[in-house]
Coordinates of C-alpha atoms in Angstrom, one line a residue:
M977 CA -10.9 65.6 -46.1
E978 CA -10.0 63.8 -43.1
S979 CA -9.0 60.0 -43.8
D980 CA -8.0 57.0 -41.6
S981 CA -4.6 57.9 -43.1
E982 CA -2.2 60.0 -41.5
V983 CA -0.5 62.8 -43.7
S984 CA 1.8 65.1 -42.1
S985 CA 3.4 68.3 -43.4
P986 CA 5.6 70.3 -41.1
V987 CA 5.7 74.2 -40.8
E988 CA 8.8 76.0 -41.6
P989 CA 11.2 77.1 -39.2
R990 CA 11.3 80.9 -39.0
K991 CA 15.1 81.0 -39.0
P992 CA 17.3 78.5 -40.8
N993 CA 19.0 77.9 -37.5
R994 CA 16.0 77.0 -35.8
N995 CA 15.9 73.8 -33.7
L996 CA 14.2 70.6 -35.1
E997 CA 12.6 70.4 -32.1
N998 CA 10.8 73.2 -32.4
L999 CA 9.2 72.4 -35.8
L1000 CA 5.6 71.4 -35.3
F1001 CA 3.4 68.8 -36.9
F1002 CA -0.6 70.1 -36.3
K1003 CA -2.9 67.4 -36.5
V1004 CA -6.7 67.2 -36.4
Y1005 CA -8.5 63.9 -35.2
K1006 CA -11.9 62.7 -36.1
R1007 CA -12.3 62.1 -32.2
R1008 CA -12.9 65.7 -31.9
W1009 CA -16.5 65.5 -33.2
F1010 CA -17.1 62.7 -30.8
V1011 CA -16.0 65.1 -27.8
L1012 CA -18.1 68.0 -29.3
L1013 CA -21.0 65.9 -29.5
L1014 CA -20.7 64.9 -25.8
L1015 CA -20.6 68.3 -24.7
C1016 CA -23.5 69.3 -26.6
L1017 CA -25.6 66.5 -25.4
L1018 CA -24.6 67.4 -21.9
N1019 CA -25.3 70.9 -22.2
C1020 CA -29.0 70.0 -24.1
S1021 CA -29.6 67.5 -21.0
N1022 CA -28.9 70.2 -18.4
A1023 CA -30.8 72.7 -20.0
T1024 CA -34.0 70.7 -20.3
I1025 CA -33.5 70.2 -16.5
W1026 CA -33.0 73.9 -15.8
I1027 CA -36.2 75.4 -17.7
S1028 CA -38.3 72.2 -17.7
F1029 CA -40.8 73.8 -14.9
A1030 CA -41.1 77.5 -16.9
P1031 CA -43.1 76.6 -19.8
V1032 CA -46.0 74.9 -17.4
A1033 CA -45.3 77.3 -14.5
D1034 CA -49.0 77.6 -13.2
E1035 CA -49.4 73.8 -13.3
S1036 CA -46.0 73.2 -11.9
A1037 CA -47.5 75.5 -8.7
K1038 CA -50.4 73.7 -8.6
F1039 CA -48.7 70.4 -8.4
L1040 CA -45.9 71.5 -6.1
K1041 CA -48.2 73.5 -4.0
T1042 CA -45.9 76.6 -4.2
S1043 CA -46.2 79.9 -5.5
L1044 CA -45.1 81.2 -8.9
D1045 CA -42.1 82.8 -7.3
Q1046 CA -41.1 79.3 -5.5
I1047 CA -41.4 78.0 -9.4
N1048 CA -39.3 80.7 -10.6
W1049 CA -36.6 79.8 -8.1
L1050 CA -36.5 76.4 -9.6
S1051 CA -34.9 78.1 -12.5
M1052 CA -33.0 80.9 -10.4
V1053 CA -31.1 78.4 -8.4
Y1054 CA -29.3 77.7 -11.5
M1055 CA -27.8 81.3 -11.4
V1056 CA -27.5 81.6 -7.6
V1057 CA -25.5 78.3 -7.3
A1058 CA -23.3 79.0 -10.5
I1059 CA -21.9 82.3 -9.1
P1060 CA -19.9 81.0 -6.3
L1061 CA -18.8 77.5 -7.9
S1062 CA -17.9 79.4 -11.0
F1063 CA -14.4 80.2 -10.0
G1064 CA -13.6 76.7 -8.9
T1065 CA -15.0 75.4 -12.3
T1066 CA -12.7 77.6 -14.3
W1067 CA -9.7 76.3 -12.2
M1068 CA -10.6 72.8 -12.8
L1069 CA -11.1 73.3 -16.5
D1070 CA -7.9 75.1 -16.7
M1071 CA -5.7 72.9 -14.5
L1072 CA -7.5 69.4 -14.4
G1073 CA -8.7 69.3 -18.0
L1074 CA -12.0 68.7 -20.1
R1075 CA -12.3 64.8 -19.4
I1076 CA -12.5 65.0 -15.4
T1077 CA -14.6 68.1 -15.6
L1078 CA -17.1 66.7 -18.0
I1079 CA -17.4 63.1 -16.4
L1080 CA -17.9 65.1 -13.0
G1081 CA -20.6 67.3 -14.7
S1082 CA -22.3 64.3 -16.3
W1083 CA -22.8 62.7 -12.9
L1084 CA -24.1 65.6 -11.0
N1085 CA -26.7 66.0 -13.7
M1086 CA -27.8 62.7 -13.8
L1087 CA -28.1 62.7 -9.8
G1088 CA -30.1 65.7 -9.9
A1089 CA -32.5 64.6 -12.6
L1090 CA -33.1 61.1 -10.4
L1091 CA -33.6 63.4 -7.2
R1092 CA -36.2 65.3 -9.2
V1093 CA -38.0 62.1 -10.2
L1094 CA -37.8 60.9 -6.6
G1095 CA -39.4 64.1 -5.3
V1096 CA -42.4 64.3 -7.5
V1097 CA -43.1 60.2 -7.2
L1098 CA -43.0 59.8 -3.8
E1099 CA -45.4 63.0 -3.2
V1100 CA -44.2 62.9 0.3
P1101 CA -46.4 65.6 2.1
G1102 CA -44.0 68.8 2.6
A1103 CA -41.1 67.5 0.9
V1104 CA -42.1 67.4 -2.7
Y1105 CA -40.7 71.0 -3.3
P1106 CA -37.8 70.7 -1.1
V1107 CA -36.6 67.5 -2.9
T1108 CA -37.2 68.8 -6.3
M1109 CA -35.2 72.1 -5.3
L1110 CA -32.3 69.5 -4.2
G1111 CA -32.3 68.0 -7.8
Q1112 CA -32.3 71.4 -9.3
T1113 CA -29.4 72.4 -7.2
F1114 CA -27.3 69.2 -8.4
G1115 CA -28.1 70.0 -12.1
A1116 CA -27.2 73.8 -10.9
V1117 CA -23.7 72.5 -9.7
A1118 CA -23.1 70.6 -12.8
Q1119 CA -24.2 73.4 -15.4
P1120 CA -20.7 75.5 -15.1
L1121 CA -18.7 72.4 -15.7
M1122 CA -20.6 72.4 -19.2
I1123 CA -21.2 76.0 -19.9
F1124 CA -17.7 77.2 -19.5
T1125 CA -16.2 74.3 -21.8
P1126 CA -17.0 75.3 -25.4
T1127 CA -14.0 77.8 -25.7
K1128 CA -11.7 75.4 -24.1
L1129 CA -12.7 72.4 -26.5
A1130 CA -12.5 74.6 -29.3
A1131 CA -9.1 75.6 -28.6
L1132 CA -7.8 72.2 -27.7
W1133 CA -9.3 70.2 -30.1
F1134 CA -10.2 72.2 -33.5
P1135 CA -7.8 74.1 -35.8
D1136 CA -8.2 77.8 -35.9
D1137 CA -10.5 77.9 -38.9
Q1138 CA -12.9 75.6 -37.2
R1139 CA -12.8 77.3 -33.6
A1140 CA -15.9 79.6 -33.9
I1141 CA -17.9 76.9 -35.8
A1142 CA -17.0 74.4 -33.0
N1143 CA -17.7 76.7 -30.3
M1144 CA -21.2 77.8 -31.9
I1145 CA -22.1 74.3 -32.2
A1146 CA -21.2 73.7 -28.3
S1147 CA -22.9 76.6 -27.2
M1148 CA -26.0 76.4 -29.2
S1149 CA -26.6 73.1 -27.5
N1150 CA -27.5 74.3 -24.2
P1151 CA -30.4 76.7 -25.9
L1152 CA -31.6 73.8 -27.9
G1153 CA -32.3 71.8 -24.7
I1154 CA -34.2 75.1 -23.7
L1155 CA -36.0 74.9 -27.3
L1156 CA -36.8 71.2 -26.5
A1157 CA -38.0 72.0 -22.9
N1158 CA -40.4 74.7 -24.2
I1159 CA -41.9 72.6 -26.8
I1160 CA -42.1 69.3 -24.6
S1161 CA -43.1 70.7 -21.2
P1162 CA -46.3 72.2 -22.7
K1163 CA -47.3 68.9 -24.8
L1164 CA -46.4 66.4 -21.8
V1165 CA -48.5 68.7 -19.1
T1166 CA -51.9 69.4 -20.1
T1167 CA -52.7 69.2 -16.5
Y1168 CA -50.7 69.0 -13.4
T1169 CA -51.0 65.5 -12.8
Q1170 CA -48.8 64.9 -15.6
I1171 CA -45.8 66.7 -13.9
P1172 CA -43.9 63.3 -12.7
T1173 CA -44.2 62.1 -16.4
M1174 CA -42.3 65.3 -17.6
V1175 CA -39.8 65.3 -14.8
L1176 CA -39.3 61.2 -15.8
V1177 CA -38.9 62.0 -19.5
Y1178 CA -36.2 64.4 -19.1
A1179 CA -34.5 61.9 -16.4
V1180 CA -33.9 59.2 -19.0
P1181 CA -31.3 61.1 -21.6
A1182 CA -29.4 62.4 -18.4
C1183 CA -28.8 58.7 -17.5
I1184 CA -27.4 57.9 -21.1
I1185 CA -25.6 60.5 -21.5
C1186 CA -23.8 60.1 -18.1
F1187 CA -22.8 56.4 -19.1
L1188 CA -21.5 57.8 -22.6
A1189 CA -19.2 60.6 -20.9
T1190 CA -17.8 57.9 -18.5
V1191 CA -17.0 55.3 -20.8
G1192 CA -16.2 57.4 -24.0
L1193 CA -14.1 60.1 -22.7
R1194 CA -10.5 58.9 -22.6
S1195 CA -8.3 62.2 -22.9
S1196 CA -8.7 65.9 -22.3
A1197 CA -6.8 66.7 -25.1
P1198 CA -5.5 65.0 -28.6
P1199 CA -2.4 63.5 -28.7
T1200 CA -1.1 66.4 -30.8
P1201 CA -2.2 69.8 -31.2
P1202 CA -4.2 71.3 -33.9
S1203 CA -3.0 74.9 -34.0
A1204 CA -0.1 77.1 -32.7
S1205 CA -2.1 78.3 -29.8
A1206 CA -3.0 74.9 -28.5
Q1207 CA 0.7 74.1 -28.9
F1208 CA 2.0 77.3 -27.6
S1209 CA -0.5 77.7 -24.7
T1210 CA 0.7 80.3 -22.4
S1211 CA -2.1 80.4 -20.3
E1212 CA -1.6 82.3 -16.9
P1213 CA -1.9 80.8 -13.3
F1214 CA -5.4 81.0 -12.6
L1215 CA -5.2 83.8 -9.8
Q1216 CA -2.6 85.9 -12.1
G1217 CA -4.9 85.4 -14.8
I1218 CA -7.8 86.9 -12.9
K1219 CA -5.4 89.8 -12.2
L1220 CA -4.8 90.4 -15.5
L1221 CA -8.5 90.2 -16.7
L1222 CA -9.4 92.8 -14.0
K1223 CA -6.7 95.3 -15.5
N1224 CA -8.1 94.5 -19.1
K1225 CA -10.4 97.4 -19.9
A1226 CA -11.7 95.7 -23.2
Y1227 CA -12.5 92.8 -21.2
L1228 CA -14.3 94.7 -18.4
I1229 CA -16.6 96.2 -20.6
L1230 CA -17.4 92.9 -22.3
L1231 CA -18.0 91.6 -18.8
L1232 CA -20.4 94.0 -18.0
C1233 CA -22.4 94.7 -21.2
F1234 CA -22.3 91.1 -22.5
G1235 CA -23.1 89.8 -19.2
S1236 CA -26.3 92.0 -19.2
G1237 CA -27.0 90.5 -22.5
I1238 CA -27.1 87.0 -20.9
A1239 CA -29.4 88.4 -18.0
A1240 CA -31.9 89.6 -20.8
F1241 CA -32.0 86.3 -22.3
T1242 CA -32.5 84.2 -19.0
C1243 CA -35.5 86.8 -18.1
F1244 CA -36.8 86.1 -21.3
S1245 CA -36.9 82.0 -21.0
T1246 CA -37.8 82.0 -17.2
L1247 CA -40.7 84.7 -17.5
L1248 CA -42.0 84.5 -21.0
E1249 CA -45.0 82.2 -20.2
Q1250 CA -46.1 84.4 -17.4
I1251 CA -45.7 87.6 -19.5
L1252 CA -47.9 86.2 -22.3
C1253 CA -50.6 84.5 -20.4
V1254 CA -51.8 88.0 -19.1
R1255 CA -52.6 89.1 -22.4
G1256 CA -54.6 85.8 -23.3
Y1257 CA -51.7 83.8 -25.2
T1258 CA -51.5 80.0 -24.4
N1259 CA -48.7 78.0 -23.0
D1260 CA -48.2 76.4 -26.2
F1261 CA -48.2 79.8 -28.1
A1262 CA -45.6 81.0 -25.4
G1263 CA -43.8 77.8 -26.0
L1264 CA -44.0 78.6 -29.8
C1265 CA -42.5 82.1 -29.2
A1266 CA -39.6 80.5 -27.2
A1267 CA -39.0 77.8 -29.6
L1268 CA -38.9 80.6 -32.7
F1269 CA -36.3 82.7 -30.4
I1270 CA -34.2 79.7 -30.2
V1271 CA -34.5 78.0 -33.7
F1272 CA -33.7 81.6 -35.4
G1273 CA -30.7 82.1 -32.7
I1274 CA -29.3 78.8 -33.9
L1275 CA -29.7 79.7 -37.3
G1276 CA -28.1 83.0 -37.1
A1277 CA -25.3 81.3 -34.9
A1278 CA -24.4 78.9 -37.5
L1279 CA -24.3 81.9 -39.9
L1280 CA -22.1 83.8 -38.1
G1281 CA -19.9 81.1 -37.2
L1282 CA -19.0 80.4 -40.6
Y1283 CA -18.6 83.9 -41.6
V1284 CA -16.2 84.8 -38.6
D1285 CA -14.1 81.7 -39.1
K1286 CA -13.5 82.9 -42.6
T1287 CA -13.4 86.8 -41.9
K1288 CA -12.2 87.0 -38.2
K1289 CA -14.6 90.1 -37.8
F1290 CA -15.4 89.4 -34.1
I1291 CA -16.0 93.0 -33.1
E1292 CA -18.0 94.2 -36.0
V1293 CA -20.2 91.2 -36.1
T1294 CA -20.8 91.5 -32.3
K1295 CA -21.7 95.2 -32.3
I1296 CA -24.0 95.0 -35.4
N1297 CA -25.9 92.3 -33.7
L1298 CA -26.2 93.8 -30.4
G1299 CA -27.5 96.7 -32.1
L1300 CA -30.3 95.0 -33.7
C1301 CA -31.0 93.1 -30.9
A1302 CA -31.5 96.2 -28.5
L1303 CA -34.3 97.3 -31.0
M1304 CA -35.8 93.9 -30.8
C1305 CA -35.8 94.2 -27.2
I1306 CA -37.8 97.3 -27.2
A1307 CA -40.3 96.0 -29.7
F1308 CA -40.8 93.0 -27.5
S1309 CA -41.4 95.0 -24.7
V1310 CA -44.3 96.9 -26.3
V1311 CA -45.8 94.1 -28.7
S1312 CA -45.8 91.5 -25.6
L1313 CA -48.2 94.0 -23.9
M1314 CA -51.0 93.8 -26.6
R1315 CA -53.9 91.4 -27.1
Q1316 CA -54.5 89.0 -30.2
Q1317 CA -51.1 90.0 -31.8
E1318 CA -49.8 86.4 -32.4
V1319 CA -47.9 87.2 -35.6
A1320 CA -46.0 90.2 -34.3
V1321 CA -45.1 88.6 -31.0
A1322 CA -44.1 85.6 -32.8
T1323 CA -42.0 87.4 -35.6
I1324 CA -40.3 89.6 -33.0
C1325 CA -39.2 86.7 -30.9
A1326 CA -37.8 85.3 -33.8
L1327 CA -35.9 88.2 -34.8
F1328 CA -34.7 88.9 -31.3
G1329 CA -33.3 85.4 -31.2
F1330 CA -31.7 85.8 -34.6
F1331 CA -29.8 89.0 -34.1
G1332 CA -29.3 88.6 -30.1
F1333 CA -29.2 85.2 -29.1
S1334 CA -26.9 84.1 -32.1
T1335 CA -23.9 86.6 -30.5
Y1336 CA -23.3 84.2 -27.7
A1337 CA -20.8 82.2 -28.9
I1338 CA -18.9 84.9 -31.2
A1339 CA -18.8 87.0 -27.8
M1340 CA -17.1 84.3 -26.0
E1341 CA -14.5 83.5 -28.7
L1342 CA -14.2 87.3 -28.7
S1343 CA -13.7 87.3 -24.9
V1344 CA -10.7 84.7 -25.3
E1345 CA -9.1 87.2 -28.3
C1346 CA -9.2 90.2 -25.9
S1347 CA -7.7 88.6 -23.0
Y1348 CA -5.2 86.2 -24.2
P1349 CA -2.9 84.5 -23.0
V1350 CA -5.5 84.2 -19.9
G1351 CA -6.9 80.6 -19.8
E1352 CA -10.1 80.3 -22.2
A1353 CA -12.3 78.9 -19.2
T1354 CA -11.2 81.9 -16.9
S1355 CA -12.2 84.8 -19.4
T1356 CA -15.5 83.0 -20.7
G1357 CA -16.4 81.9 -17.0
L1358 CA -16.3 85.4 -15.5
I1359 CA -18.5 86.6 -18.4
F1360 CA -20.9 83.7 -17.5
V1361 CA -20.7 84.8 -14.0
S1362 CA -21.4 87.9 -14.8
G1363 CA -24.2 87.1 -16.4
Q1364 CA -25.8 84.9 -13.6
V1365 CA -25.4 87.6 -11.1
Q1366 CA -26.9 90.2 -13.5
S1367 CA -29.9 87.4 -14.2
V1368 CA -30.7 87.2 -10.5
L1369 CA -30.8 90.9 -9.9
Y1370 CA -33.0 91.4 -13.3
I1371 CA -35.4 88.7 -12.4
L1372 CA -35.6 90.0 -8.7
L1373 CA -36.3 93.3 -9.7
L1374 CA -38.7 92.5 -12.7
Q1375 CA -40.7 90.6 -10.2
A1376 CA -40.9 93.5 -7.7
L1377 CA -42.1 95.8 -10.3
T1378 CA -44.8 93.6 -11.0
T1379 CA -48.3 94.6 -10.0
P1380 CA -51.7 92.6 -9.4
L1381 CA -54.3 93.1 -12.1
A1382 CA -58.1 93.2 -10.8
D1383 CA -59.5 92.5 -14.1
S1384 CA -58.0 91.0 -17.0
P1385 CA -61.0 88.5 -18.6
L1386 CA -58.8 87.4 -21.5
S1387 CA -55.9 85.7 -19.2
T1388 CA -54.9 82.2 -19.6
C1389 CA -52.8 82.1 -16.2
G1390 CA -53.6 79.8 -13.5
G1391 CA -53.1 82.0 -10.6
A1392 CA -52.8 85.8 -9.9
V1393 CA -52.6 87.8 -12.6
L1394 CA -49.7 90.5 -12.7
S1395 CA -49.0 93.2 -14.9
W1396 CA -45.7 93.2 -16.4
K1397 CA -46.0 96.7 -18.3
V1398 CA -43.3 98.4 -16.3
P1399 CA -41.3 95.4 -15.8
M1400 CA -40.9 94.7 -19.6
L1401 CA -40.0 98.6 -20.2
V1402 CA -37.4 98.5 -17.4
M1403 CA -35.7 95.4 -19.1
A1404 CA -35.8 96.9 -22.7
G1405 CA -34.4 100.4 -20.9
L1406 CA -31.6 98.3 -19.2
C1407 CA -30.5 96.2 -22.3
T1408 CA -30.4 99.1 -24.6
F1409 CA -28.1 101.0 -22.4
F1410 CA -25.5 98.4 -21.9
I1411 CA -25.6 97.5 -25.4
C1412 CA -24.8 101.3 -26.4
C1413 CA -22.1 101.0 -23.9
F1414 CA -20.6 98.3 -25.7
I1415 CA -21.0 99.8 -28.9
L1416 CA -19.4 103.1 -27.8
F1417 CA -16.5 102.1 -25.8
F1418 CA -15.3 98.6 -26.6
H1419 CA -11.9 98.2 -28.8
T1420 CA -9.5 95.5 -28.5
N1421 CA -6.7 93.5 -30.4
Y1422 CA -7.3 90.0 -31.4
K1423 CA -4.4 88.9 -29.1
R1424 CA -4.7 85.2 -29.6
L1425 CA -4.8 85.5 -33.4
E1426 CA -1.5 87.8 -33.5
A1427 CA 0.4 85.2 -31.4
E1428 CA -0.6 82.5 -33.9
Q1429 CA 0.8 84.7 -36.8
H1430 CA 4.1 85.6 -35.0
S1431 CA 4.5 81.5 -34.5
S1432 CA 3.8 80.9 -38.3
N1433 CA 7.1 82.3 -39.6
G1434 CA 5.9 85.7 -39.5
S1435 CA 3.2 85.3 -42.2
T1436 CA 0.0 87.5 -42.2
T1437 CA -2.0 84.5 -41.9
P1438 CA -1.3 81.0 -40.0
N1439 CA 0.2 78.7 -42.3
Y1440 CA -0.3 75.3 -40.6
G1441 CA 0.7 72.0 -41.9
V1442 CA -2.2 69.8 -40.9
T1443 CA -2.1 66.1 -40.6
T1444 CA -5.4 64.1 -40.1
S1445 CA -5.8 60.9 -38.3
Q1446 CA -8.3 58.6 -37.1
S1447 CA -9.0 58.5 -33.7
K1448 CA -7.1 55.8 -31.7

């Protein structure tokens, strides 16, 4: 139990003649929960800005006077921008620290939100879409500064038995934002004239969070380390870390296969409303399906985080859940093409999230375990880049495979009606192929855990003396 008083217990030296300066005092601070909360709020706000137009794509196209493909680019710009900027972000996190990275991200996120408001409120002919896209681009620049941070924050601020759950909480705040956008956007926008109200609603939290980050973040790391890996950080220099990752077979398999999983999730979030409206499902129902996907994903992530913190079975959990995720992806590709199957579609979306989406945080922890001592931001950042590259390719491919429907009497789509039969089957096939490759070929040691065991007197499990203290 934490208290305001400080109680310390040193780790005994491995050898009797070990220097006193090597005796470790591991401490955890209540301040870590504020830093975690701030990251969660930033992730959540940025996600709402990212996906806010997708649940009301038809109405957004009417207001912005553009096509559905251009509305999709308001989401896809996040992926395109993140690809070249990700390498700079990983360098910034590993070299400049959490504080500078998160404050910069909060300002970019706020500026992007305000630019969107400016674009839709002024309604200057010919400038509404470009200014809105510029705001989305600022948000896209901010995204890697937050998405890459959970594993770094967990490693620097949390003890080893809380890292997975801390990473899970921080990682799940991004889909929580997607959930909120999928619920709020359809409620706020029943007609295209309400788009400015929706954009303003998402801008207010971005401004408040920017203020909290600017005045509340005072350091990148706690005064004393929470674990052996945080104390004896041997993270390689950025370029050397990249070289080590490119030679790591297990990491490359995770990079490619889990990146494909991220791409499938992105396609699901971006295109869900367009896929379901063809078969007569309303925007509200599409929002409900997205909400079930995320809620059950967060529930699954919480259960997995607690389980993995106790058992350290990263590989087993990831392989089992991704295998079940492939089955749900196949089921969704079939059932989403049927009419009047609300219960089946909603159930599959919930299970899809529970088995697949919940694996994100565990897979990111696994990337750190198999690539240690490469910096956490570098190892997780490259996986995110892989996911973004594949997301762009997937969405472009799926859009190219759509075909116009001459007659669709039940359609609730506002514009042209497209058939998603072939694209959905292709997505299911790609997702299943890469998950099968991961299950068959991925094997690794838990290198970070092994390093911590070696630094804790040779015991089979780390034996840390923990000090708790109130954040100063």
